[in-house]
Coordinates of C-alpha atoms and ligand atoms in Angstrom, one line a residue:
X1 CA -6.3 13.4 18.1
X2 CA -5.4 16.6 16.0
X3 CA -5.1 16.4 12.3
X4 CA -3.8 19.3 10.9
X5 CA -3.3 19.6 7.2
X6 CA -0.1 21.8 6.0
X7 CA -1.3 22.6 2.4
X8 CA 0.6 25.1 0.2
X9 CA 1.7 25.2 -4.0
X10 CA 5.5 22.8 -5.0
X11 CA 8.4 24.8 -3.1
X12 CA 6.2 26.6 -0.2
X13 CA 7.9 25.2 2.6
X14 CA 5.7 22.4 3.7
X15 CA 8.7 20.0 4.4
X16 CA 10.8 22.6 5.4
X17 CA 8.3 24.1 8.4
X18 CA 6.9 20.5 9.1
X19 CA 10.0 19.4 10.8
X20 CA 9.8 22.5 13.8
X21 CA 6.0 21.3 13.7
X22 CA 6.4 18.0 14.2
X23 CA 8.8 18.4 17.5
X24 CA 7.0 21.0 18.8
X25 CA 3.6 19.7 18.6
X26 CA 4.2 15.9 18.9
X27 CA 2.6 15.2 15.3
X28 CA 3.1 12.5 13.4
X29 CA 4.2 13.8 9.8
X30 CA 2.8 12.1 6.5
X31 CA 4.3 13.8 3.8
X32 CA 2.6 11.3 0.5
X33 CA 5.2 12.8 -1.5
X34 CA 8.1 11.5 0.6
X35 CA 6.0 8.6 1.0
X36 CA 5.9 7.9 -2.8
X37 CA 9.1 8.8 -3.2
X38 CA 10.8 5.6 -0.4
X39 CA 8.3 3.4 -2.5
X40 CA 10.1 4.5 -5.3
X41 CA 13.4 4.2 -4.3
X42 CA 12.4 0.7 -2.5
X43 CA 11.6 -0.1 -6.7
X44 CA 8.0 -1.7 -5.0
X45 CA 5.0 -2.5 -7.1
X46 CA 3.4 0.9 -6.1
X47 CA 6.7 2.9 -6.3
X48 CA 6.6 1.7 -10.0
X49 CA 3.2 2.5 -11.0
X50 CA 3.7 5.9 -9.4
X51 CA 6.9 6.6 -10.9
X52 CA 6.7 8.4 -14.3
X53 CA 3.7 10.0 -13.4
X54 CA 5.5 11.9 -10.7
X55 CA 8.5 12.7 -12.9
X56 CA 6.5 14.5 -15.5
X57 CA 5.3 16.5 -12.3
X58 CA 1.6 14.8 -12.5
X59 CA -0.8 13.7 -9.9
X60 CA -0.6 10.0 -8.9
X61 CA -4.0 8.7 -8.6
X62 CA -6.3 9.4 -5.6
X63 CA -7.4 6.0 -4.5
X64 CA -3.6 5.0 -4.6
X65 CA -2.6 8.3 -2.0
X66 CA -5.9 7.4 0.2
X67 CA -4.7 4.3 0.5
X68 CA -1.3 5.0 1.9
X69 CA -3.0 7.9 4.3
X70 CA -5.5 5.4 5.9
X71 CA -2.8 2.4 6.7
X72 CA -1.1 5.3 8.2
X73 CA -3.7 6.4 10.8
X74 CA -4.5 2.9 11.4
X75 CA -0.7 2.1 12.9
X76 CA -2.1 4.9 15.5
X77 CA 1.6 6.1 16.7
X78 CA 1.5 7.7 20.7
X79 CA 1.3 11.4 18.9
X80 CA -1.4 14.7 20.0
X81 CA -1.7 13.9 16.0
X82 CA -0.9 13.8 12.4
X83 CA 0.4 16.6 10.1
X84 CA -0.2 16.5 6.9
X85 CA 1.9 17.2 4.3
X86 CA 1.0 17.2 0.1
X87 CA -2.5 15.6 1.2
X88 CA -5.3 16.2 0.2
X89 CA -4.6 17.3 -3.3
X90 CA -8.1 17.2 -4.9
X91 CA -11.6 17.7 -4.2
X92 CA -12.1 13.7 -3.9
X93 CA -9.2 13.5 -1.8
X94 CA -10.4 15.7 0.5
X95 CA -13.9 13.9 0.5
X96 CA -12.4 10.8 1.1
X97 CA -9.9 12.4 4.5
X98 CA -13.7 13.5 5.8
X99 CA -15.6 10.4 5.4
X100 CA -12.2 8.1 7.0
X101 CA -12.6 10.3 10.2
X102 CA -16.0 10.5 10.3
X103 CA -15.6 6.9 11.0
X104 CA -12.8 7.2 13.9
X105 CA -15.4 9.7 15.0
X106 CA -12.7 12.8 14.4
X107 CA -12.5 15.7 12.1
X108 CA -10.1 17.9 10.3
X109 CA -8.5 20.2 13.2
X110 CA -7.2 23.1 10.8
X111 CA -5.7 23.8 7.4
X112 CA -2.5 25.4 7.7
X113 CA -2.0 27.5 4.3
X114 CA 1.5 28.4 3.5
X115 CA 1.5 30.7 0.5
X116 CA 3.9 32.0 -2.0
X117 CA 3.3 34.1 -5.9
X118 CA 4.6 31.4 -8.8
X119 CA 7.9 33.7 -9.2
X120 CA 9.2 32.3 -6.0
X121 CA 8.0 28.5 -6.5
X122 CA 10.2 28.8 -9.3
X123 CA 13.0 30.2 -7.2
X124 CA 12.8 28.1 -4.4
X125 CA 12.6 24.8 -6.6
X126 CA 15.3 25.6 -8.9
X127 CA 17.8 26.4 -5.8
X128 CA 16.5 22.9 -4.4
X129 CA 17.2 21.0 -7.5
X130 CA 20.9 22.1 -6.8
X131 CA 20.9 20.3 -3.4
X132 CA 18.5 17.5 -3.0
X133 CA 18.6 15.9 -6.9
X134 CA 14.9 14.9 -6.9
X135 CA 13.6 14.3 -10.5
X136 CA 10.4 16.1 -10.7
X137 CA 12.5 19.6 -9.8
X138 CA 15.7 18.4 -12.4
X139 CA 13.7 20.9 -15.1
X140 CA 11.6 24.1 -15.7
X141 CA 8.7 22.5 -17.7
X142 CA 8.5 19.6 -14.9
X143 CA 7.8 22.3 -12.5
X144 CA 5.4 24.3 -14.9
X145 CA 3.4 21.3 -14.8
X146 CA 3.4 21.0 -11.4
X147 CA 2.5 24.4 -11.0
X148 CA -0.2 24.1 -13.6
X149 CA -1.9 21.2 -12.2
X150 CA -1.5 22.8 -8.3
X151 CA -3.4 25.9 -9.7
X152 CA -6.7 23.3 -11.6
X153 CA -6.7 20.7 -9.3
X154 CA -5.6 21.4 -6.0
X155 CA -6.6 25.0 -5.2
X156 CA -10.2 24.2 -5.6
X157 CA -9.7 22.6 -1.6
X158 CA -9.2 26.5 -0.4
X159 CA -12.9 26.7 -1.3
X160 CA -13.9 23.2 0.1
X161 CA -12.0 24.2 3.6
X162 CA -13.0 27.6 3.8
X163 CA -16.4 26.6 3.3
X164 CA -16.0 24.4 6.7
X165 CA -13.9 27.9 8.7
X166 CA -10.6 25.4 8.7
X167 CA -8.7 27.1 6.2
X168 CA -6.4 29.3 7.5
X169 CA -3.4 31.2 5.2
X170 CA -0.3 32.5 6.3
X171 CA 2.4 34.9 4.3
X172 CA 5.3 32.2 3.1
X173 CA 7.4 34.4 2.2
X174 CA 10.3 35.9 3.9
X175 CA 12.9 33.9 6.3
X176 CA 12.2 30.4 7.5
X177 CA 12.2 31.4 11.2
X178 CA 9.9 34.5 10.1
X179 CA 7.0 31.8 8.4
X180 CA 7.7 29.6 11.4
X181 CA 6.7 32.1 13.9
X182 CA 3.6 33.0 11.9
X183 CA 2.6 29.2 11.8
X184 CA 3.4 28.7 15.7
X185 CA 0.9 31.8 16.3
X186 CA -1.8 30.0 14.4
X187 CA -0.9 26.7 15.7
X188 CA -1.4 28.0 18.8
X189 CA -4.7 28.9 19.0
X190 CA -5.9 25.1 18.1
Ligands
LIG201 P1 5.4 16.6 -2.9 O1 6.6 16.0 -2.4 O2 4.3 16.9 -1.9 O3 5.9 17.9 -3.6 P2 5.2 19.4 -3.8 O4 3.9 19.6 -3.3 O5 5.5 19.7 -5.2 O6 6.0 20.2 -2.7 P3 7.5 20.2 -2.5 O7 7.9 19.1 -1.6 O8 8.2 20.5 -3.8 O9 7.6 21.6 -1.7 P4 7.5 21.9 -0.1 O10 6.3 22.8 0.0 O11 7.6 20.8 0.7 O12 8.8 22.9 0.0 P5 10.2 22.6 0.7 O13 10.0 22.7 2.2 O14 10.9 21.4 0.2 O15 4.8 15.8 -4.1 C1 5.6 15.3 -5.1 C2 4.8 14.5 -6.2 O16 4.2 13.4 -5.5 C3 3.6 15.3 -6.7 O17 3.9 16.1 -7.8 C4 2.7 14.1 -7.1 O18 3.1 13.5 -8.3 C5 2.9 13.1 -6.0 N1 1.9 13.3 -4.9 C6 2.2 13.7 -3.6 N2 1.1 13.8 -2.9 C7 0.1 13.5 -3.7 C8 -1.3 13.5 -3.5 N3 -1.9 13.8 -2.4 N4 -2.1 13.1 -4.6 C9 -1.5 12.8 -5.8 N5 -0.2 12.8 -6.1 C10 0.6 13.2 -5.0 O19 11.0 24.0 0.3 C11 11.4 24.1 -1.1 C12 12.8 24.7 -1.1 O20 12.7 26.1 -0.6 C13 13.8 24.0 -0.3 O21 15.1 24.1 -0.9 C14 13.8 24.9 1.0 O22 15.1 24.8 1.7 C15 13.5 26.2 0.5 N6 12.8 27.1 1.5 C16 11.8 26.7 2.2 N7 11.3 27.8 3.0 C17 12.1 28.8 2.6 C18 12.1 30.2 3.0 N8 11.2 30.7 3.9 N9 13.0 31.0 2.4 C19 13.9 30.5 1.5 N10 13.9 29.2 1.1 C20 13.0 28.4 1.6
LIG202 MG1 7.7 18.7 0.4

């Protein structure tokens, strides 16, 4: 089984490219943002908790993302593998991915690194808040913070991943289909 981590700051185009991925790899995509945000919209227990943290553009709490990642693998869908998507976000995250494969006896495949400069986060967010109405991109100091805390907490993982020769970063800007063919040359070689 392949479990390949699409990682990348807010407005990359990790939802965007994971849909091509998903078809044309047979993956299985966990996005925990779009994950948090059905629980949300389902008004459950957890939806709640995780609710006004993710509309001030914070974190939700590690243990509570884990958590929703290892029921996920456990359903073990007929896929080559999982994709990904907003996970893992921290250090501890990414600790706690390792030691749940370790014990299926599996390992992180790659780290697919989409990357844009801040300008076009910005951009890309702003023109998405026009379509899609979700409430951590309705305004520009929502997605400052989410910038922010991308940059302290969750870049540090390009260090923890390199470390292990699975990170690997591709140029997100430009077209979609132009990203997409630089992801499906990388893909490619796992
Ligand atoms: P999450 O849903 O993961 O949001 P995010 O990381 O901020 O990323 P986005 O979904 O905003 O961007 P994307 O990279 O998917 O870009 P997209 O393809 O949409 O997380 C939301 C929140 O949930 C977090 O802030 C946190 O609170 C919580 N959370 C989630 N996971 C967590 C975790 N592991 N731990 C703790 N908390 C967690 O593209 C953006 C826009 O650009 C779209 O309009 C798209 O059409 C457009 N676009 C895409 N590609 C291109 C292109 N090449 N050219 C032009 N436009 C493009
Ligand atoms: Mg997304």
């Amino acid at each position: 089984m392949k479990y390949s981590i699409l990682f990348g700051p807010p407005g990359a185009g990790k939802g965007t490219q994971a849909a091509s991925m998903v078809e044309n790899y047979n993956l299985c995509h966990l996005s925990t943002g779009a994950l948090l945000r059905s629980e949300i919209a389902a008004g459950t227990p957890l939806g709640l908790k995780a609710k006004s943290l993710i509309e001030a553009g914070n974190l939700v709490p590690d243990e509570v993302v884990e958590g929703m990642i290892a029921s996920r693998f456990a359903s073990a869908p007929a896929v080559a593998g999982f994709l990904l998507d907003g996970f893992p976000r921290t250090i501890a995250q990414a600790q706690a991915l390792d030691a749940m494969l370790k014990e299926r006896g599996e390992e992180v495949t790659a780290v697919v690194s989409i990357m844009i400069p801040d300008e076009m986060i910005a951009q890309r967010i702003a023109h998405r808040a026009t379509i899609e109405g979700r409430a951590d991109d309705a305004a520009p100091e929502i997605v400052q913070n989410r910038i922010d805390t991308y940059h302290q907490k969750t870049e540090p993982i390009i260090g923890y991943y390199s470390a292990a020769g699975k990170y690997h970063e591709i140029d997100g800007t430009g077209t979609i289909e132009e990203v997409a063919g630089r992801i499906s040359a990388l893909m490619n070689k796992f």
